[in-house]
Amino acid sequence: MSAVPKLDTIGEREVDDALKEAHIPSLMAALVHLTGDASLLTDENKPVYDFFGDGQGNIKPEVQEQVRAVVKHAWLDYARGKKLPPPPPHQTIRRMMDFVAGAQIPERYVPFLKEELGIAVEDTRVPRWDSPKLKDAAAKMKVVIVGAGLSGLLSGVRLSQAGVPFEIIEKNPDVGGTWFENAYPGCRVDNPNHMYSFSFEPNHHWPQHFSTQPVLLAYFRRMADKYELRKHIRFETQVTEAVWDEQTSRWHVHVRDKDGKKETLIANAVISAVGQLNQPRIPEFKGREKFKGHAFHTARWRHDVDLTGKRVAVIGTGATAFQVIPEIAPKVAHLDVYQRSAPWLGPTPDYHKDVGEGKKWLLEHIPYYDKWYRFWLFWTLTDGILDGVAVDPSWNDTSKSVSPANDMLRGMLIQAIEAQAPHRPDLIQKVIPDYPFGSKRSVRDNGVYIAALARPNVDLITTGIREITENGIVTEDGMEHPAEVIIYGTGFHASDFLRTYRIVGRDGVELHEKWKGDARAYLGMNIPGFPNFFCIYGPNTNIVVNGSIIFFSEASVRYIVNALKLLAETGAKSMEVRADIHDDFNRRVDEENKKMAWGLPDAKSWYKNQFGRVSQNWPWRLVDYWNATVAPNPDDFTLT
Ligand code: NAP
């Protein structure tokens, strides 16, 4: 619940100033909690959002003023000690949801969104293993978690709450995973932070709407401290192999520390939380080894290499390079950017902007404002936009767009790109993607990228790379482009799931040999033949346009902890997903992915594996993952 400040520390002027920064639809919902009065939530006042709008849903200025005035008085009464009315009844919450979203939210979303909103008295995601039987069973368990990134930490939080002993093995010297490793200049999150944070761990003081890597890393470090997770973590230790022992129904997890000391940990279950985007991929360019200057991958940034005044080449224009280029362009003598395909740029004016002090104050002090603001971000940035990237079967030519809505969006995005460099038609022509929006991950644009590409010291090279020489890069047209530093923004071995260690399941089957480069799992977590082994951010749990990976992490961890609870309740020693359930699920995943822009036969991205199968993405809505993962269905498993 929001903190109530002492009135002598805040005057009416400050409240007025803070309210100027309010997201009005969220404030209108918060007002219902303050007063119990929902009479302002009329159809006439209902927000109507548009793509390039300010997010206030075109609510009339006089209504906005009225809302601010009413909230101010209601809040002052509250701060003077007036009690909040009882929580709004279900029907009112329902109305509030539709109102804030500016949409008719289907009924099946309501339980899911209510939980995301977090307005229930009890957090339903906290595991409750209350009975003596469960407590006893929990205490006898041991779980090994691989990785102390955001999902590994979350697993630790939940297992602590369940009373299950666990150990986290982390190869790095600190927590944070991808947010620890990716420390390149310009690195920041591309989901709004008030959504890209754990539902149970809000931060009302995010300095920016899209915070930088050090801020994100600090958030995860604080979380490790607050939940006393560090004592459970072995840092600088690598899991080399996990082997299932049928006799004892235990995993033998082989680890090696930084000094080479080996040890075997015995566990009832393994949670693999190793991420997808942390094994750098550098293409096998001919002659790469001949290059005499410094060359490094963005995820292994060489902070000791000063780029000032150097001739630099950046290969790639994905989400990472897109962030690097504007940062380094002003300091280098010359920058060559090698683009194979252009990213779609999504206009995001507040991408680099600070969160105003007023906004922070509102988030912290107006009861439920933070919840509704998060709800609004969640709805408008997740399932609310998925239809725009679904392939319309009656749409004839899918080379540039996949439906009327997708085509309209394409037109609007192109307009926004063109407006950025009207004097550089040559550049504009190169940066307009030649594939439909949604086929690849789009990026957040506030103008700095095209401004960097338009600089006199920057060249955008779209001719393919033939080879790398001692002194630079030769393109297919035979031109040699000298470089002193080459930066590979060429992505990760994303389809090569869990590639850092061997996993040997039932009958001695090794997981990677079973997968043969085509990783599959049930709900991204369970694999037949690998009992009590759970992946987080496993196959087909990534999203392209809708939502944040934190959502998937929270859903998966709840499911996994409930799976352990199932073992504790039934007394079974192991649970293994049924092969028919797994296969049928994957068949449906493949069918559905083909109906999305990223699943088109011509779409090329890291979402597809070497066989052209989309092995990364969840094709459905978030609500579907939520529903599927509230708890495991015992019928999906063989319990032994
Ligand atoms: P990426 O999206 O895989 O981009 C790799 C880039 O390198 C692409 O432009 C690719 O071109 C190019 N490339 C690869 N091989 C090449 C070759 N042989 N020749 C020429 N160009 C080549 O990798 P990323 O940018 O590191 O991003 C990966 C993912 O990480 C993102 O999609 C996102 O999910 C996540 N990420 C998130 C954030 C954030 O939250 N802020 C930031 C960075 C990354 P093609 O496009 O033609 O393949």
XYZ file of C-alpha atoms and ligand atoms in Angstrom:
688
model
C 0.000 0.000 0.000
C 1.144 3.530 -0.730
C 2.954 5.463 1.944
C 0.986 8.287 3.526
C 3.304 11.285 3.879
C 3.050 13.679 6.773
C 1.122 16.700 5.604
C 3.695 19.058 7.044
C 6.238 17.669 4.570
C 4.085 18.387 1.546
C 1.975 21.402 0.742
C -1.003 21.720 -1.584
C 1.254 23.332 -4.209
C 3.422 20.231 -4.369
C 0.350 18.050 -4.730
C -0.876 20.275 -7.548
C 2.501 20.084 -9.253
C 2.670 16.317 -8.945
C -0.830 15.902 -10.325
C 0.191 17.771 -13.461
C 2.338 14.770 -14.306
C -0.403 12.204 -13.760
C -1.557 9.645 -16.258
C -5.161 10.716 -16.057
C -6.940 7.404 -16.815
C -4.900 5.692 -14.068
C -5.598 8.590 -11.740
C -9.329 8.264 -12.419
C -9.195 4.613 -11.362
C -7.191 5.519 -8.264
C -9.869 8.067 -7.434
C -12.412 5.256 -7.145
C -10.237 3.661 -4.455
C -9.941 7.001 -2.664
C -13.613 7.922 -2.669
C -15.634 4.873 -3.695
C -17.196 7.107 -6.357
C -16.913 5.866 -9.953
C -19.236 8.479 -11.450
C -16.472 10.101 -13.517
C -15.863 6.868 -15.426
C -18.446 7.651 -18.063
C -18.465 6.625 -21.707
C -18.004 10.261 -22.606
C -14.839 10.536 -20.543
C -13.461 7.144 -21.616
C -9.952 7.434 -23.091
C -9.457 6.852 -26.784
C -5.809 6.115 -27.455
C -4.064 6.770 -30.711
C -0.696 5.569 -31.908
C 1.108 8.890 -31.730
C -0.898 10.247 -28.795
C 0.404 11.390 -25.409
C -1.113 8.405 -23.615
C -3.843 10.488 -21.966
C -6.402 8.979 -24.315
C -7.610 12.356 -25.614
C -9.510 13.030 -22.394
C -10.757 16.608 -22.575
C -8.540 19.155 -20.794
C -11.427 20.347 -18.619
C -12.120 16.771 -17.500
C -8.432 16.320 -16.733
C -8.530 19.462 -14.581
C -11.647 18.270 -12.820
C -10.033 14.896 -12.071
C -6.904 16.542 -10.666
C -8.978 18.795 -8.417
C -11.142 15.991 -7.070
C -8.166 13.708 -6.499
C -6.313 16.462 -4.691
C -9.103 17.008 -2.188
C -9.751 13.314 -1.734
C -6.079 12.661 -1.203
C -5.700 15.533 1.282
C -8.589 14.054 3.279
C -6.860 10.682 3.141
C -3.565 12.194 4.263
C -5.393 13.871 7.166
C -6.500 10.443 8.322
C -9.722 9.697 6.471
C -10.009 5.968 5.889
C -10.254 4.539 2.398
C -13.693 3.168 1.496
C -14.031 -0.627 1.163
C -12.386 -2.029 -2.003
C -14.518 -1.555 -5.119
C -16.765 -4.523 -5.915
C -15.954 -6.817 -8.826
C -18.289 -5.082 -11.264
C -16.696 -1.718 -10.549
C -13.171 -3.131 -10.953
C -14.348 -4.542 -14.251
C -15.577 -1.104 -15.319
C -12.338 0.491 -14.175
C -10.343 -1.969 -16.276
C -12.317 -1.218 -19.430
C -12.087 2.475 -18.716
C -8.314 2.665 -18.157
C -7.617 0.377 -21.121
C -9.992 2.342 -23.329
C -11.197 -1.042 -24.536
C -13.686 -3.775 -23.755
C -11.523 -6.276 -21.932
C -12.774 -9.842 -22.531
C -14.026 -11.590 -19.410
C -11.378 -14.329 -19.619
C -8.708 -11.706 -18.940
C -10.203 -10.542 -15.689
C -8.639 -12.979 -13.160
C -5.284 -12.634 -14.922
C -5.361 -8.856 -15.017
C -6.614 -8.674 -11.451
C -3.551 -10.593 -10.375
C -1.264 -8.432 -12.538
C -2.939 -5.380 -11.038
C -2.021 -6.671 -7.633
C -4.982 -5.088 -5.880
C -6.045 -8.245 -4.060
C -5.254 -8.233 -0.342
C -3.248 -11.419 -0.745
C -0.595 -11.902 -3.421
C -1.748 -15.111 -5.044
C 1.714 -15.749 -6.478
C 3.320 -16.213 -3.087
C 3.614 -19.956 -2.433
C 1.845 -21.089 0.698
C 3.023 -24.420 1.971
C 1.239 -24.098 5.276
C 0.324 -27.613 6.408
C 2.791 -29.539 8.607
C 2.961 -32.250 5.912
C 3.975 -29.749 3.246
C 6.406 -27.970 5.534
C 8.048 -31.256 6.354
C 8.238 -32.305 2.697
C 9.618 -28.905 1.714
C 12.383 -29.080 4.293
C 13.496 -32.456 2.910
C 13.802 -31.174 -0.653
C 16.824 -29.684 -2.313
C 16.679 -27.702 -5.528
C 19.590 -26.527 -7.646
C 18.959 -23.375 -9.666
C 21.304 -22.700 -12.570
C 21.845 -18.967 -13.000
C 21.361 -15.901 -10.814
C 19.793 -13.692 -13.468
C 16.321 -12.361 -12.963
C 14.632 -15.776 -13.237
C 17.130 -17.513 -10.978
C 16.701 -14.821 -8.354
C 12.936 -15.006 -8.608
C 13.094 -18.795 -8.182
C 15.157 -18.214 -5.050
C 12.605 -15.769 -3.652
C 9.724 -18.163 -4.204
C 11.524 -21.258 -2.923
C 12.484 -19.320 0.217
C 8.835 -18.454 0.719
C 7.878 -22.096 0.208
C 10.518 -23.237 2.699
C 12.342 -25.357 0.116
C 16.152 -25.433 0.489
C 17.973 -24.404 -2.668
C 21.299 -23.410 -4.043
C 21.945 -21.096 -6.988
C 24.967 -21.690 -9.205
C 26.175 -18.621 -11.057
C 29.103 -18.432 -13.475
C 29.541 -14.661 -13.020
C 30.914 -12.925 -9.917
C 27.588 -11.169 -9.319
C 23.845 -11.503 -9.874
C 21.938 -9.998 -12.807
C 22.611 -12.396 -15.703
C 22.113 -10.572 -18.978
C 21.936 -7.253 -17.100
C 25.325 -8.033 -15.612
C 26.951 -9.117 -18.859
C 25.592 -6.556 -21.285
C 27.368 -3.405 -20.190
C 27.842 -1.801 -23.594
C 27.380 1.964 -23.911
C 23.717 2.860 -24.357
C 22.412 -0.412 -22.919
C 18.951 0.078 -21.492
C 15.685 -1.799 -21.222
C 13.200 -1.410 -24.049
C 10.104 -2.135 -21.994
C 8.812 0.590 -19.672
C 10.312 -0.060 -16.278
C 7.073 0.317 -14.377
C 6.110 -2.864 -16.181
C 9.594 -4.369 -16.529
C 9.866 -5.036 -12.810
C 8.508 -7.795 -10.625
C 4.846 -7.440 -9.699
C 5.739 -7.864 -6.023
C 8.756 -5.581 -6.122
C 7.609 -2.262 -7.601
C 10.055 0.586 -7.806
C 8.436 3.986 -7.593
C 11.756 5.666 -8.155
C 12.860 4.448 -11.555
C 14.902 7.418 -12.719
C 13.832 6.935 -16.328
C 10.927 5.303 -18.082
C 13.413 2.944 -19.760
C 16.288 2.654 -17.344
C 19.896 2.079 -18.197
C 21.789 -1.134 -17.522
C 23.449 0.051 -14.279
C 20.026 0.956 -12.866
C 18.574 -2.411 -13.832
C 21.546 -4.233 -12.386
C 21.172 -2.256 -9.140
C 17.492 -3.309 -8.970
C 18.412 -6.997 -9.206
C 21.268 -6.570 -6.731
C 18.877 -4.956 -4.252
C 16.510 -7.833 -4.737
C 19.250 -10.363 -3.979
C 20.064 -8.450 -0.793
C 16.505 -7.856 0.349
C 15.549 -11.521 0.030
C 18.894 -12.663 1.461
C 19.659 -14.712 -1.610
C 23.419 -14.211 -1.739
C 24.041 -16.771 0.967
C 22.442 -19.348 -1.346
C 24.543 -18.413 -4.388
C 27.863 -19.930 -5.463
C 29.420 -17.286 -7.670
C 32.037 -17.889 -10.344
C 30.965 -21.474 -10.497
C 29.932 -23.255 -13.649
C 27.477 -26.113 -13.940
C 29.176 -28.555 -16.287
C 26.699 -31.412 -16.268
C 23.462 -32.567 -14.666
C 22.781 -36.296 -14.586
C 19.532 -37.959 -13.499
C 19.977 -40.907 -11.188
C 17.064 -43.277 -11.592
C 17.874 -45.273 -8.467
C 17.506 -42.343 -6.126
C 15.352 -40.055 -8.285
C 17.870 -37.316 -7.810
C 19.857 -35.038 -10.082
C 23.619 -35.120 -9.726
C 24.733 -31.637 -10.643
C 28.432 -31.345 -11.415
C 29.920 -27.910 -10.805
C 33.366 -26.393 -11.191
C 34.511 -23.240 -9.456
C 36.906 -20.617 -10.796
C 39.890 -22.463 -9.343
C 38.889 -25.620 -11.154
C 37.614 -27.348 -8.013
C 34.874 -29.798 -8.875
C 31.925 -30.870 -6.767
C 28.721 -32.812 -7.239
C 25.502 -31.472 -5.756
C 22.567 -33.796 -5.212
C 19.135 -32.342 -5.841
C 15.532 -33.455 -6.188
C 14.957 -30.921 -8.902
C 16.895 -28.610 -11.185
C 15.638 -25.232 -12.340
C 17.599 -24.082 -15.361
C 17.444 -20.293 -15.489
C 20.297 -19.662 -17.903
C 18.592 -17.206 -20.273
C 18.599 -17.176 -24.050
C 20.603 -14.088 -24.894
C 23.979 -14.427 -23.243
C 26.057 -16.672 -25.475
C 27.554 -14.208 -27.971
C 27.419 -15.221 -31.623
C 30.076 -13.932 -34.002
C 29.547 -14.983 -37.621
C 32.362 -16.930 -39.278
C 33.435 -14.132 -41.587
C 36.306 -15.171 -43.823
C 39.605 -13.771 -42.510
C 38.153 -12.697 -39.163
C 41.230 -13.900 -37.298
C 43.521 -11.739 -39.458
C 42.198 -8.427 -38.178
C 44.949 -6.544 -36.367
C 42.859 -4.031 -34.430
C 40.584 -4.657 -31.448
C 37.502 -6.720 -32.160
C 34.841 -7.643 -29.640
C 31.192 -8.571 -29.206
C 28.787 -6.079 -27.644
C 28.131 -8.442 -24.733
C 31.871 -8.607 -24.034
C 32.446 -4.885 -24.306
C 36.087 -3.863 -24.021
C 35.861 -0.877 -21.692
C 39.646 -0.642 -21.848
C 39.518 0.166 -25.573
C 39.100 3.899 -26.006
C 37.118 4.559 -29.183
C 37.826 8.268 -29.178
C 39.154 9.421 -32.527
C 39.244 5.892 -33.977
C 37.810 4.400 -37.171
C 35.216 1.971 -35.901
C 32.986 -0.621 -37.593
C 29.767 -1.876 -36.021
C 28.374 -5.021 -37.601
C 24.637 -5.455 -37.086
C 21.677 -3.157 -36.554
C 19.612 -5.216 -34.098
C 18.360 -4.009 -30.708
C 21.884 -3.919 -29.286
C 23.730 -2.134 -32.098
C 20.799 0.275 -32.314
C 21.601 1.380 -28.766
C 25.382 1.409 -29.219
C 25.556 3.476 -32.431
C 24.194 6.822 -31.126
C 26.428 6.539 -28.048
C 29.709 6.068 -29.875
C 29.106 8.028 -33.092
C 29.987 11.455 -31.619
C 33.307 10.293 -30.171
C 34.783 8.198 -32.988
C 36.613 9.669 -35.965
C 34.558 7.590 -38.350
C 31.894 4.925 -37.943
C 30.864 2.351 -40.527
C 27.595 0.636 -39.678
C 27.037 -2.661 -41.501
C 23.343 -3.318 -41.914
C 21.976 -6.557 -43.320
C 18.383 -5.665 -42.551
C 16.934 -2.532 -41.027
C 15.043 -2.699 -37.738
C 11.531 -1.283 -37.437
C 11.601 1.853 -35.318
C 8.693 2.372 -32.915
C 8.266 6.032 -31.962
C 8.939 6.374 -28.233
C 9.448 10.041 -27.313
C 10.146 9.309 -23.625
C 12.716 6.584 -24.374
C 15.580 8.540 -22.796
C 13.502 10.832 -20.607
C 13.635 11.086 -16.843
C 10.565 10.208 -14.837
C 9.394 13.507 -13.343
C 9.542 13.955 -9.585
C 5.787 14.509 -9.600
C 5.188 11.181 -11.273
C 7.382 9.411 -8.743
C 5.478 11.099 -5.947
C 2.136 9.998 -7.369
C 3.339 6.421 -7.761
C 4.451 6.334 -4.169
C 1.646 8.226 -2.464
C -1.671 8.045 -4.286
C -3.167 4.702 -3.258
C -3.437 2.268 -6.185
C -2.248 4.795 -8.754
C 0.919 2.715 -9.287
C -1.160 -0.424 -9.798
C -3.402 1.130 -12.398
C -0.491 2.765 -14.185
C 1.195 -0.626 -14.441
C -2.099 -2.140 -15.572
C -2.395 0.469 -18.328
C 1.156 -0.154 -19.535
C 0.564 -3.871 -19.358
C -2.626 -3.861 -21.378
C -1.577 -1.354 -24.005
C 1.823 -2.982 -24.561
C 0.862 -6.634 -24.452
C -2.190 -8.524 -25.622
C -3.856 -5.276 -26.658
C -1.516 -5.050 -29.679
C -1.038 -8.675 -30.728
C -3.718 -8.563 -33.434
C -1.579 -6.060 -35.352
C 1.012 -8.741 -36.139
C -1.283 -11.688 -36.876
C -1.329 -12.781 -40.519
C -4.670 -12.175 -42.199
C -5.183 -15.248 -44.437
C -7.008 -13.110 -46.992
C -4.098 -10.639 -47.272
C -2.523 -11.321 -50.653
C 1.056 -10.151 -50.452
C 2.797 -10.734 -47.132
C 6.201 -9.470 -48.238
C 5.695 -6.031 -46.676
C 2.724 -6.369 -44.349
C 0.465 -9.128 -43.043
C -2.972 -7.540 -42.646
C -4.784 -4.232 -43.195
C -3.949 -3.146 -39.628
C -0.304 -4.164 -40.066
C -0.175 -2.308 -43.366
C -1.610 0.829 -41.797
C 0.958 0.603 -39.022
C 3.696 0.196 -41.618
C 2.558 3.406 -43.286
C 2.569 5.316 -39.981
C 6.003 4.021 -39.018
C 7.462 4.940 -42.404
C 6.048 8.449 -42.042
C 7.712 8.765 -38.649
C 11.039 7.590 -40.112
C 10.835 9.921 -43.110
C 10.124 12.907 -40.905
C 13.454 12.394 -39.155
C 15.801 13.123 -42.063
C 13.886 14.772 -44.905
C 17.192 16.073 -46.294
C 18.643 12.543 -46.575
C 16.432 10.495 -48.922
C 19.420 8.187 -49.543
C 19.539 7.304 -45.859
C 15.783 7.063 -45.422
C 15.573 4.613 -48.271
C 18.093 2.346 -46.512
C 16.463 2.411 -43.073
C 12.935 1.520 -44.128
C 12.595 -2.201 -43.446
C 11.661 -4.379 -46.394
C 9.711 -6.876 -44.293
C 6.461 -6.668 -42.298
C 6.382 -5.069 -38.874
C 6.441 -7.897 -36.328
C 8.665 -10.270 -38.309
C 11.585 -9.256 -36.092
C 11.945 -7.423 -32.851
C 11.329 -3.694 -33.338
C 13.233 -1.059 -31.402
C 12.313 2.047 -29.421
C 12.996 5.216 -31.284
C 13.341 8.758 -30.034
C 15.272 10.090 -33.006
C 18.838 9.596 -31.811
C 19.500 6.603 -34.067
C 18.757 8.228 -37.408
C 20.413 11.427 -36.194
C 23.564 9.358 -35.553
C 23.390 7.662 -38.950
C 22.978 11.074 -40.584
C 26.180 12.423 -39.020
C 28.957 13.308 -41.481
C 31.331 10.857 -39.788
C 28.937 7.891 -40.122
C 28.308 5.631 -43.132
C 25.508 3.114 -43.277
C 26.776 0.261 -45.434
C 24.180 -2.105 -46.815
C 26.415 -4.117 -49.127
C 27.173 -7.547 -47.677
C 30.452 -8.396 -45.994
C 32.809 -10.520 -48.097
C 35.704 -10.837 -45.687
C 37.697 -9.298 -42.928
C 41.300 -8.339 -43.514
C 44.153 -7.154 -41.334
C 43.011 -3.585 -41.661
C 39.290 -3.624 -42.074
C 36.270 -5.066 -43.842
C 35.832 -5.846 -47.522
C 32.292 -5.711 -48.845
C 30.835 -7.806 -51.668
C 31.511 -4.981 -54.129
C 35.237 -5.351 -53.455
C 35.596 -2.112 -51.489
C 37.849 -2.208 -48.448
C 36.622 -0.140 -45.505
C 39.464 0.487 -43.078
C 38.765 -0.002 -39.378
C 40.789 0.118 -36.196
C 38.073 -1.477 -34.073
C 35.341 -3.930 -35.083
C 32.321 -4.273 -32.810
C 30.123 -7.295 -33.372
C 26.498 -6.502 -32.585
C 25.614 -9.819 -34.146
C 23.417 -11.332 -31.474
C 23.438 -14.578 -29.552
C 23.191 -18.345 -29.912
C 19.581 -18.014 -28.898
C 18.265 -21.209 -30.493
C 20.983 -23.253 -28.877
C 19.167 -23.560 -25.590
C 21.098 -24.542 -22.461
C 24.252 -24.879 -24.544
C 26.634 -24.347 -21.612
C 26.164 -27.716 -19.924
C 25.290 -31.332 -20.570
C 22.010 -32.678 -19.253
C 21.618 -36.430 -19.067
C 18.108 -37.655 -18.344
C 16.419 -41.055 -18.161
C 18.161 -43.949 -19.924
C 21.330 -41.887 -20.345
C 19.824 -39.640 -23.014
C 21.645 -36.318 -23.353
C 19.293 -33.406 -23.936
C 21.185 -31.714 -26.760
C 21.547 -35.017 -28.571
C 17.817 -35.513 -28.225
C 17.039 -32.008 -29.435
C 19.542 -32.115 -32.328
C 19.432 -28.320 -32.584
C 15.628 -28.189 -32.502
C 14.835 -27.447 -28.858
C 11.299 -28.051 -27.676
C 9.630 -28.199 -24.305
C 6.150 -28.275 -22.865
C 5.178 -24.711 -21.874
C 8.865 -23.905 -22.261
C 9.617 -25.809 -19.076
C 9.211 -29.595 -19.231
C 10.902 -32.165 -21.455
C 9.942 -35.855 -21.676
C 12.709 -38.060 -20.307
C 13.978 -35.330 -17.994
C 12.001 -35.668 -14.769
C 12.089 -32.870 -12.186
C 13.995 -30.678 -14.621
C 12.461 -27.300 -15.385
C 13.584 -24.544 -17.730
C 12.736 -20.888 -17.404
C 12.817 -18.800 -20.608
C 13.022 -22.121 -22.386
C 11.850 -22.893 -25.925
C 8.840 -20.890 -27.142
C 8.520 -18.546 -24.189
C 9.770 -15.385 -25.836
C 7.585 -12.621 -27.182
C 8.088 -10.298 -30.134
C 5.802 -7.364 -29.584
C 3.634 -8.155 -26.614
C 5.041 -7.878 -23.182
C 8.022 -8.322 -20.970
C 10.007 -11.403 -20.154
C 9.447 -10.683 -16.467
C 5.848 -11.713 -16.947
C 6.947 -15.091 -18.346
C 9.421 -15.508 -15.554
C 6.803 -14.923 -12.867
C 4.354 -17.297 -14.534
C 6.967 -20.041 -15.010
C 8.294 -19.832 -11.487
C 4.828 -20.140 -10.002
C 4.217 -23.212 -12.147
C 7.517 -24.801 -11.151
C 7.010 -24.165 -7.445
C 3.516 -25.643 -7.766
C 5.041 -28.655 -9.526
C 7.308 -29.176 -6.531
C 4.261 -28.779 -4.325
C 2.560 -31.527 -6.305
C 5.509 -33.799 -5.531
C 5.312 -32.833 -1.871
C 1.560 -33.419 -1.694
C 1.521 -36.745 -3.500
C 4.757 -38.111 -2.094
C 5.886 -38.882 -5.655
C 9.620 -38.706 -6.200
C 9.547 -37.576 -9.748
C 7.317 -36.050 -12.371
C 7.908 -36.330 -16.073
C 5.817 -34.661 -18.727
C 4.000 -37.132 -20.975
C 5.480 -37.302 -24.479
C 2.042 -37.097 -26.137
C 1.173 -33.943 -24.189
C 4.533 -32.396 -25.067
C 4.279 -33.325 -28.746
C 0.728 -32.139 -29.125
C 1.600 -28.829 -27.472
C 4.538 -28.316 -29.841
C 2.424 -29.163 -32.857
C -0.031 -26.451 -31.829
C 2.780 -23.985 -31.129
C 4.166 -24.519 -34.625
C 0.748 -24.163 -36.228
C 0.064 -20.919 -34.403
C 3.493 -19.395 -34.958
C 2.952 -19.803 -38.691
C -0.023 -17.468 -38.370
C 2.111 -14.648 -37.018
C 4.365 -12.163 -38.842
C 7.495 -13.729 -37.294
C 6.476 -17.179 -38.532
C 6.173 -16.272 -42.220
C 8.351 -18.530 -44.391
C 10.456 -15.524 -45.488
C 10.886 -14.046 -42.019
C 14.489 -14.270 -40.858
C 15.496 -13.614 -37.275
C 16.976 -15.158 -34.169
C 13.482 -16.417 -33.399
C 14.015 -19.254 -35.862
C 16.429 -22.122 -35.468
C 18.607 -23.668 -38.167
C 15.623 -25.637 -39.470
C 13.539 -22.503 -39.926
C 11.287 -23.441 -37.041
C 10.288 -20.670 -34.632
C 11.842 -22.099 -31.497
C 11.702 -18.922 -29.426
C 8.266 -17.456 -29.495
C 5.054 -17.987 -27.649
C 2.448 -17.562 -30.381
C -0.554 -16.942 -28.186
C -1.586 -14.253 -25.788
C -0.096 -13.664 -22.386
C -3.389 -14.555 -20.772
C -3.012 -18.016 -22.323
C 0.403 -18.537 -20.745
C -0.962 -17.303 -17.453
C -3.892 -19.725 -17.608
C -1.663 -22.613 -18.620
C 0.800 -22.024 -15.797
C -1.266 -21.249 -12.709
C -0.506 -24.823 -11.638
C 0.593 -27.990 -13.430
C -2.154 -30.334 -14.492
C -1.263 -33.682 -12.846
C -2.718 -35.472 -15.892
C 0.040 -33.986 -18.050
C 2.682 -35.871 -16.070
C 3.752 -39.325 -15.084
C 4.270 -39.212 -11.352
C 6.531 -41.905 -9.990
P 20.096 -9.563 -33.019
O 18.761 -9.005 -32.863
O 20.236 -11.002 -33.346
O 20.840 -8.666 -34.088
C 22.013 -9.094 -34.722
C 22.355 -8.137 -35.835
O 23.509 -8.614 -36.476
C 21.253 -8.049 -36.880
O 21.197 -6.757 -37.403
C 21.726 -9.053 -37.905
O 21.218 -8.826 -39.191
C 23.209 -8.807 -37.861
N 23.964 -9.957 -38.341
C 23.998 -11.201 -37.816
N 24.789 -11.991 -38.558
C 25.258 -11.223 -39.565
C 26.106 -11.474 -40.670
N 26.610 -12.693 -40.891
N 26.371 -10.454 -41.516
C 25.826 -9.233 -41.297
N 25.021 -8.939 -40.283
C 24.731 -9.921 -39.421
O 20.988 -9.340 -31.696
P 20.906 -8.175 -30.631
O 20.816 -6.868 -31.294
O 21.993 -8.398 -29.678
O 19.525 -8.404 -29.929
C 19.090 -9.693 -29.536
C 17.873 -9.558 -28.674
O 18.269 -9.144 -27.377
C 16.855 -8.522 -29.087
O 16.012 -8.941 -30.111
C 16.136 -8.259 -27.793
O 15.168 -9.244 -27.539
C 17.263 -8.381 -26.802
N 17.784 -7.045 -26.489
C 17.045 -6.259 -25.695
C 17.494 -5.010 -25.399
C 16.696 -4.150 -24.514
O 15.824 -4.526 -23.808
N 16.988 -2.944 -24.524
C 18.679 -4.545 -25.904
C 19.424 -5.371 -26.706
C 18.964 -6.626 -26.991
P 19.775 -9.455 -39.616
O 18.747 -8.654 -38.900
O 19.712 -9.321 -41.061
O 19.795 -10.886 -39.158
